[in-house]
CSV table of C-alpha atoms and ligand atoms in Angstrom, one decimal:
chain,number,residue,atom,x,y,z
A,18,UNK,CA,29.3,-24.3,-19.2
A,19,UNK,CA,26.4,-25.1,-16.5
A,20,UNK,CA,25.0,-22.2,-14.9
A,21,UNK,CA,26.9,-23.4,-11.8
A,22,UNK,CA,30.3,-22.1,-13.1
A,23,UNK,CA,28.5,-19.3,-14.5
A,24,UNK,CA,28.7,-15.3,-12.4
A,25,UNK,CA,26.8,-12.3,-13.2
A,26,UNK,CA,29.6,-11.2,-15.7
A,27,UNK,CA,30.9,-14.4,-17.6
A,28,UNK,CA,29.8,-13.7,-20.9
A,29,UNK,CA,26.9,-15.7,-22.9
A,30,UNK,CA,26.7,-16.3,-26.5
A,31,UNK,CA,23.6,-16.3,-28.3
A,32,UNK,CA,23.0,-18.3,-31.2
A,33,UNK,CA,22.2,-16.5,-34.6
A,34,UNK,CA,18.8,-18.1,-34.7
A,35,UNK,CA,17.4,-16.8,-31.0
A,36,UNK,CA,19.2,-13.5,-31.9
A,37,UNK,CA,16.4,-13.5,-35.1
A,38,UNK,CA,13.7,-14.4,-33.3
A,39,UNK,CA,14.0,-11.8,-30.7
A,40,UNK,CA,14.1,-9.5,-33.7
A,41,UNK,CA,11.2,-10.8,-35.6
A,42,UNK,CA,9.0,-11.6,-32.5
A,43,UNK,CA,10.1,-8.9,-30.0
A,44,UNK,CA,11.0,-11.0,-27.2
A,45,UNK,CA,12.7,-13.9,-26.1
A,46,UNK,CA,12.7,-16.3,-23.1
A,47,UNK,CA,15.8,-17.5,-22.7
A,48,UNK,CA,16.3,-20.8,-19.7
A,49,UNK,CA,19.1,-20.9,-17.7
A,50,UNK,CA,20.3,-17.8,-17.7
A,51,UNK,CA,21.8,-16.8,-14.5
A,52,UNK,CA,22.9,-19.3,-11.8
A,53,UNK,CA,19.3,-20.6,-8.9
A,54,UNK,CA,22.1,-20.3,-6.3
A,55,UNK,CA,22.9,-16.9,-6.7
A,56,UNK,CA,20.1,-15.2,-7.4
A,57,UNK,CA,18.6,-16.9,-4.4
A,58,UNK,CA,21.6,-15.0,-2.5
A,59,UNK,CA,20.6,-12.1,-4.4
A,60,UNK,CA,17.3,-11.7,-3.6
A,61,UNK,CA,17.1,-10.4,0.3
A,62,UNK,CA,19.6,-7.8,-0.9
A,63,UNK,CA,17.4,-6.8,-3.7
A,64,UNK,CA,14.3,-7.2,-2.0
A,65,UNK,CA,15.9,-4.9,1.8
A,66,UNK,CA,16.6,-2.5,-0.6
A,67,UNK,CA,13.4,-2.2,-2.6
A,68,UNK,CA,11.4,-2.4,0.6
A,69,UNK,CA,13.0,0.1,2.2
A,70,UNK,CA,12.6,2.7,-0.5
A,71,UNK,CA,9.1,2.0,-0.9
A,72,UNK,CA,6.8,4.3,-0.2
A,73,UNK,CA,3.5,2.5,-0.7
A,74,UNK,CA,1.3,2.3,2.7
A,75,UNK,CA,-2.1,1.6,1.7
A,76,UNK,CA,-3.6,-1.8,1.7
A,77,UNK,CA,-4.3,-3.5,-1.8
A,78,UNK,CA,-8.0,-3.0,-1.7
A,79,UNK,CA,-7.1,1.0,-1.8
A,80,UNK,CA,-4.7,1.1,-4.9
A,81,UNK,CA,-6.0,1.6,-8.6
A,82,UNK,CA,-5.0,-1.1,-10.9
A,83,UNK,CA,-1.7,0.3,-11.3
A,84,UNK,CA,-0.8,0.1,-8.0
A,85,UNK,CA,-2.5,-3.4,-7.4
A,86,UNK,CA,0.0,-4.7,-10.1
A,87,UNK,CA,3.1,-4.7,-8.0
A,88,UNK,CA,5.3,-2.8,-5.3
A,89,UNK,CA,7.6,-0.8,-8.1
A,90,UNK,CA,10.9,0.8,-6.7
A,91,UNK,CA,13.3,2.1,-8.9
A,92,UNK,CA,16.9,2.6,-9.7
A,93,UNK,CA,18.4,-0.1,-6.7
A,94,UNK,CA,21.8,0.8,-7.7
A,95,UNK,CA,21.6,4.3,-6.7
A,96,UNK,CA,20.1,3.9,-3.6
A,97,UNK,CA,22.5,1.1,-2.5
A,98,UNK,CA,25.9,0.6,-3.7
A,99,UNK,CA,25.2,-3.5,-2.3
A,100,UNK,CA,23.5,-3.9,-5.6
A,101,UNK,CA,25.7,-2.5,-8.0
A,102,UNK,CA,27.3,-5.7,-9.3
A,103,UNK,CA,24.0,-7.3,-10.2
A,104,UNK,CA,22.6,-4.0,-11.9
A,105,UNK,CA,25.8,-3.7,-13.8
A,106,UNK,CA,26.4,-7.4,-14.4
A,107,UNK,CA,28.0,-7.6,-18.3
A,108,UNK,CA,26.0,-11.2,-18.6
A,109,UNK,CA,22.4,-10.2,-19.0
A,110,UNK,CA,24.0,-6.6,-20.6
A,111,UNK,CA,26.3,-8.4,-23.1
A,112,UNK,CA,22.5,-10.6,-24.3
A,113,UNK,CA,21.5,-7.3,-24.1
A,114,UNK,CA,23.7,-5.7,-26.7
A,115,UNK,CA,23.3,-9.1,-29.0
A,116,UNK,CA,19.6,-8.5,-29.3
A,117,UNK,CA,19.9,-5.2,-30.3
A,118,UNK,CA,23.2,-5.7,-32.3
A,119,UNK,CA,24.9,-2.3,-31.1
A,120,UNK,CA,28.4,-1.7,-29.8
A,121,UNK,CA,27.3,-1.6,-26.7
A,122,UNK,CA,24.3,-0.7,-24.3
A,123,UNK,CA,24.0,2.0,-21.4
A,124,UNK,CA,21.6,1.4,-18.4
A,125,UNK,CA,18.5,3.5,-19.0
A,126,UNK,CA,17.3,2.3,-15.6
A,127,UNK,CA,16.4,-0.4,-13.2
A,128,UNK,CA,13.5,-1.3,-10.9
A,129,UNK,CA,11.8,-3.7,-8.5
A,130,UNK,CA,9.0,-4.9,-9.5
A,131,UNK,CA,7.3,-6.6,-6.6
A,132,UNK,CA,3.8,-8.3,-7.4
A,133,UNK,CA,2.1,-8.9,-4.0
A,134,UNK,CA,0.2,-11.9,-2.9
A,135,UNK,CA,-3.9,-10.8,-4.0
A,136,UNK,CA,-1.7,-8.4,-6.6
A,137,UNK,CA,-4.1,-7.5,-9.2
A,138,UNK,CA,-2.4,-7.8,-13.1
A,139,UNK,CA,-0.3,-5.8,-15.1
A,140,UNK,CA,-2.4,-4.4,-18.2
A,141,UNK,CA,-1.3,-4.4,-21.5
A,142,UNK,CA,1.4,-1.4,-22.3
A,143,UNK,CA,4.5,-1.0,-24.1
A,144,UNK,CA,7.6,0.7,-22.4
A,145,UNK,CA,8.8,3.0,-25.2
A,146,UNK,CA,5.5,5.1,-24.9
A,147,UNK,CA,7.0,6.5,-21.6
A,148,UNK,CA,11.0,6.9,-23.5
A,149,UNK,CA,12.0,10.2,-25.2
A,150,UNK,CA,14.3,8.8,-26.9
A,151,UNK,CA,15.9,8.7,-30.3
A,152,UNK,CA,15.2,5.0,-31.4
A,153,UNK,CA,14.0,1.7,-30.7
A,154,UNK,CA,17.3,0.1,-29.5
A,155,UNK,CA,15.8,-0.3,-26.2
A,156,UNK,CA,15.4,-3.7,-24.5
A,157,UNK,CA,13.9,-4.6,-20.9
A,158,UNK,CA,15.4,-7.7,-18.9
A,159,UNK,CA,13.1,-9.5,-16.8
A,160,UNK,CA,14.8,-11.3,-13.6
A,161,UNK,CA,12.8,-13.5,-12.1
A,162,UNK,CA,14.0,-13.8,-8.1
A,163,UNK,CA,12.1,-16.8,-7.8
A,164,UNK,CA,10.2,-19.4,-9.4
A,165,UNK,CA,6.9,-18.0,-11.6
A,166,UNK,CA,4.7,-19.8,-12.1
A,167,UNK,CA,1.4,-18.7,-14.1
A,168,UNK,CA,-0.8,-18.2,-11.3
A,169,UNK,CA,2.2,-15.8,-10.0
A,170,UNK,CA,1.8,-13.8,-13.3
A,171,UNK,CA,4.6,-14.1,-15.5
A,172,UNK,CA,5.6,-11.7,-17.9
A,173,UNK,CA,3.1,-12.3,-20.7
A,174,UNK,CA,4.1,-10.2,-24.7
A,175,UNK,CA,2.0,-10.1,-28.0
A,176,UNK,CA,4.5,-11.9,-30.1
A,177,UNK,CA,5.3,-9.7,-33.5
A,178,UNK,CA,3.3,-6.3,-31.8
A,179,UNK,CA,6.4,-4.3,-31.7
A,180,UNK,CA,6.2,-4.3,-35.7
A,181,UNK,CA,2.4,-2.9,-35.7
A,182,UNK,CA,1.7,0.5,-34.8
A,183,UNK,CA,-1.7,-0.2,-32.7
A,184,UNK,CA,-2.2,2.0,-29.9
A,185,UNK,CA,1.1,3.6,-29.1
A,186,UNK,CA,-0.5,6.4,-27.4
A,187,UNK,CA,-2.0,4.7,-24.2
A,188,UNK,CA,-0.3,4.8,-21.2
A,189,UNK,CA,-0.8,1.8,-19.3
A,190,UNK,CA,-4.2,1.9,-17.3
A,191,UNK,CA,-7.7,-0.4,-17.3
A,192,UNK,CA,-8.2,1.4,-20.9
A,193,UNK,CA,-4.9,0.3,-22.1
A,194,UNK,CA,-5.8,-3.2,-21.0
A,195,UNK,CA,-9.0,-3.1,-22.9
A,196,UNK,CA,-8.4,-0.9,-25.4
A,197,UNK,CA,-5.4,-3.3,-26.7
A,198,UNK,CA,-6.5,-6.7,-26.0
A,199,UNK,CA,-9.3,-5.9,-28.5
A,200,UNK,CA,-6.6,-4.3,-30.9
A,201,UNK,CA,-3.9,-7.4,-30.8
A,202,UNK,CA,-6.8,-9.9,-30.8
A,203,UNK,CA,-7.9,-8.0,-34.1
A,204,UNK,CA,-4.2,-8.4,-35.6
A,205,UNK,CA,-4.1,-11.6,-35.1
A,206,UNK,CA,-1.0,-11.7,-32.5
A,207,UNK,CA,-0.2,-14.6,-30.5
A,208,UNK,CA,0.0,-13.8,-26.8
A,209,UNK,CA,2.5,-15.7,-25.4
A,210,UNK,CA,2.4,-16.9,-21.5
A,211,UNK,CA,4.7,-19.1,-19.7
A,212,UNK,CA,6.0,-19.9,-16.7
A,213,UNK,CA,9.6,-18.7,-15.4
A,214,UNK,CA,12.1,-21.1,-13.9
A,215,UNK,CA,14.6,-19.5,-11.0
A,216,UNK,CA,17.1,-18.6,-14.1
A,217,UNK,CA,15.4,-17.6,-16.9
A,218,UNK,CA,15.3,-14.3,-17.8
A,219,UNK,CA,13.5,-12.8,-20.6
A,220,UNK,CA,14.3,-9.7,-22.8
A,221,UNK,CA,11.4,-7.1,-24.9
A,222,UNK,CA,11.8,-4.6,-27.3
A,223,UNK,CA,10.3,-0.9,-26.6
A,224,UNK,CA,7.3,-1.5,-28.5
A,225,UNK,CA,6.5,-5.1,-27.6
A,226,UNK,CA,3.3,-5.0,-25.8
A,227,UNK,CA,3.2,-6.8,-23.0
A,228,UNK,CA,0.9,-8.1,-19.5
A,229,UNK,CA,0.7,-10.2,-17.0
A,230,UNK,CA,-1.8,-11.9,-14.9
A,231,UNK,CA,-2.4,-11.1,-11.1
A,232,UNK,CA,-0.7,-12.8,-8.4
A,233,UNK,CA,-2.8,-15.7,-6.8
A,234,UNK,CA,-0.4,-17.7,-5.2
A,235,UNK,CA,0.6,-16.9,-1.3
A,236,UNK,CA,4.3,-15.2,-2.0
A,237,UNK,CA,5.6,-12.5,-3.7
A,238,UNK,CA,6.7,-12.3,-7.4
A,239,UNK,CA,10.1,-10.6,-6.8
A,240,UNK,CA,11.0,-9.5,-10.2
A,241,UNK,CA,14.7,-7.3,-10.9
A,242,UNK,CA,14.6,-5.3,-14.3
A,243,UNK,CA,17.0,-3.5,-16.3
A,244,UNK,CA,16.4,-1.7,-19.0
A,245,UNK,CA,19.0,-1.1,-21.4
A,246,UNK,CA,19.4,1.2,-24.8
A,247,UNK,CA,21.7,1.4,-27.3
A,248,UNK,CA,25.2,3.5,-26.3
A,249,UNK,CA,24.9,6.4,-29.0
A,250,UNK,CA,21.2,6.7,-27.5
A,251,UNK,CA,20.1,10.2,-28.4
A,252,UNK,CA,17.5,12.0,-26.0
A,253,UNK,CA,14.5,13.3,-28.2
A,254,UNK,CA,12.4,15.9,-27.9
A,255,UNK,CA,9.1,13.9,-26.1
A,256,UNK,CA,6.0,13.1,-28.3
A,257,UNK,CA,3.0,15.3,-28.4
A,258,UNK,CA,4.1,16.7,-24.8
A,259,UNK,CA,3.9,13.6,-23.2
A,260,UNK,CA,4.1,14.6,-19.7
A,261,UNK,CA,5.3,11.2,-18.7
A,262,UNK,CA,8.6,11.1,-21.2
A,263,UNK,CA,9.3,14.7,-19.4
A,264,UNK,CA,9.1,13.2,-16.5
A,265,UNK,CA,11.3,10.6,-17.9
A,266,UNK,CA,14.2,12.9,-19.3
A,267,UNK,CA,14.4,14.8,-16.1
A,268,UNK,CA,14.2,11.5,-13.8
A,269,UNK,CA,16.7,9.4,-15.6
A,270,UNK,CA,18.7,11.3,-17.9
A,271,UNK,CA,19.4,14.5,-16.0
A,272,UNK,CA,21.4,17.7,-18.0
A,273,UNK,CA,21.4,15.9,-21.1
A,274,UNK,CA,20.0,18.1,-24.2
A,275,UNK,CA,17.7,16.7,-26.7
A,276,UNK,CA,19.8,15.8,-29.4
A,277,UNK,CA,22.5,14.8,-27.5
A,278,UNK,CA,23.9,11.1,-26.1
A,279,UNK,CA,22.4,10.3,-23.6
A,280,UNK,CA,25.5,9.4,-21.2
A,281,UNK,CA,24.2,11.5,-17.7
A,282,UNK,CA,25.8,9.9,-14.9
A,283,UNK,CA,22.9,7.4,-14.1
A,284,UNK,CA,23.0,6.2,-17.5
A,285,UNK,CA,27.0,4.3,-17.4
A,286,UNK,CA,27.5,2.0,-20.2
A,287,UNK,CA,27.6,-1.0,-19.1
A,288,UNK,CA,29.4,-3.3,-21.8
B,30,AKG,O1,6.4,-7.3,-14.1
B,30,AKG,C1,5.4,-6.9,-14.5
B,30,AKG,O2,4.3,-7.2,-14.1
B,30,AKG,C2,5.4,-5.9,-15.6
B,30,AKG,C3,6.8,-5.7,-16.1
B,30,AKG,C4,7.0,-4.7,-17.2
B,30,AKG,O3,6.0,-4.1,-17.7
B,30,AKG,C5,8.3,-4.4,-17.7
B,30,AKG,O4,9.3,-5.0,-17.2
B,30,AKG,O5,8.4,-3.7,-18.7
């Protein structure tokens, strides 16, 4: 099948071997993913709908690093009901529930992630810092909108990081972007960097540290996400008081009690 016939819900099946080297290196780029055609149709929707829910004003020059990185808007889908069917397409959800070899996977959340012409880069961080949840069976889908090439900054991961337990108490900041480059260099991890075709889409674990470079070409890096966890997901009690997995558990998984699956109604299971 070409990824002409394919839609955002015929299934794909992944080979045993990429399956084992998403688990042994904590991500995987996989080509040809998703159809040029439609996510070019896709992404005025997506990108009207980020826009218009967000809120940043000031120019670049004024942000911190964080906010130099990209224009981040989240959960599309429950701001406009438009973009439901590519949130909720079972394609990049059923790849989803391969990797991480559950019965099934619930959306955790999804967000724009807009880097901006002169957009400064992502530092090093890993998503599961910010989850109060039960396990690792998380996994984040990167959706390229357009082309990236590297001077766009591409999603860049530390290859293997997601079995180390370096650093897992920064949040992502200029300190986390030191701080770990110094740590993964001292493993010995591979950083791995390449550039995204209009199709690929790439998938990390929790715990995969990750970057990417600024944005020095003249357009946007429109970038769709998803993040996905395991079905029997169980809300736990957040680390050390991190203030950002309270913010977290109230933000995306409203009423649920630690303990507990976490199945609120922004977190439907998708496949
Ligand atoms: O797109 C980026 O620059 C960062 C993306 C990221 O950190 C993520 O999807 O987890």
């Amino acid at each position: 099948m070409t990824t002409a016939t394919v839609g955002l819900d015929t299934p794909l099946t992944l080979s045993p071997e990429q399956i084992a080297s998403f688990r042994d290196r904590g991500f995987i780029h996989l080509r040809e993913v998703l159809p040029p055609a439609e996510l070019s149709a896709w992404r005025p929707i997506l990108a009207a709908v980020a826009h218009a829910h967000n809120q940043e004003q000031r120019p670049l020059e004024e942000r911190d690093t964080y906010g130099k990185a990209f224009l981040q808007t989240t959960n599309l889908w429950r701001r406009d009901q438009a973009v439901i069917p590519f949130v909720f397409g079972k394609r990049v959800a059923g790849i989803a529930k391969q990797l991480l070899g559950t019965s099934g996977v619930r959306l955790y959340h999804d967000q724009a992630l807009f880097k901006e012409p002169g957009g400064g880069h992502t530092p090093w961080h890993a998503d599961q810092f910010y989850w109060p949840l039960a396990s690792e069976l998380t996994v984040t889908a990167w959706i390229p909108l357009v082309p990236v090439a590297i001077e766009m900054g591409p999603l860049a991961f530390s290859a293997r990081s997601q079995h180390v337990a370096l650093g897992r108490d920064l949040a992502i900041s200029d300190e986390s972007e030191q701080v770990l480059d110094g740590l993964l260099n001292e493993a010995g991890l591979e950083t791995v960097t390449e550039a995204f075709d209009l199709g690929d889409v790439s998938f990390h674990c929790g715990w995969t540290y990750h970057r990417a470079g600024g944005n020095n070409s003249n357009e946007v890096r429109d970038v769709m996400t998803m993040i996905y966890m395991d079905a029997d997901m169980r809300l736990a009690e957040p680390v050390n008081q991190n203030q950002n997995q309270i913010n977290d558990r109230d933000q995306w998984m409203p009423g649920v009690a630690v303990g507990a699956v976490c199945d609120s109604p922004l977190n439907p299971r998708i496949c």
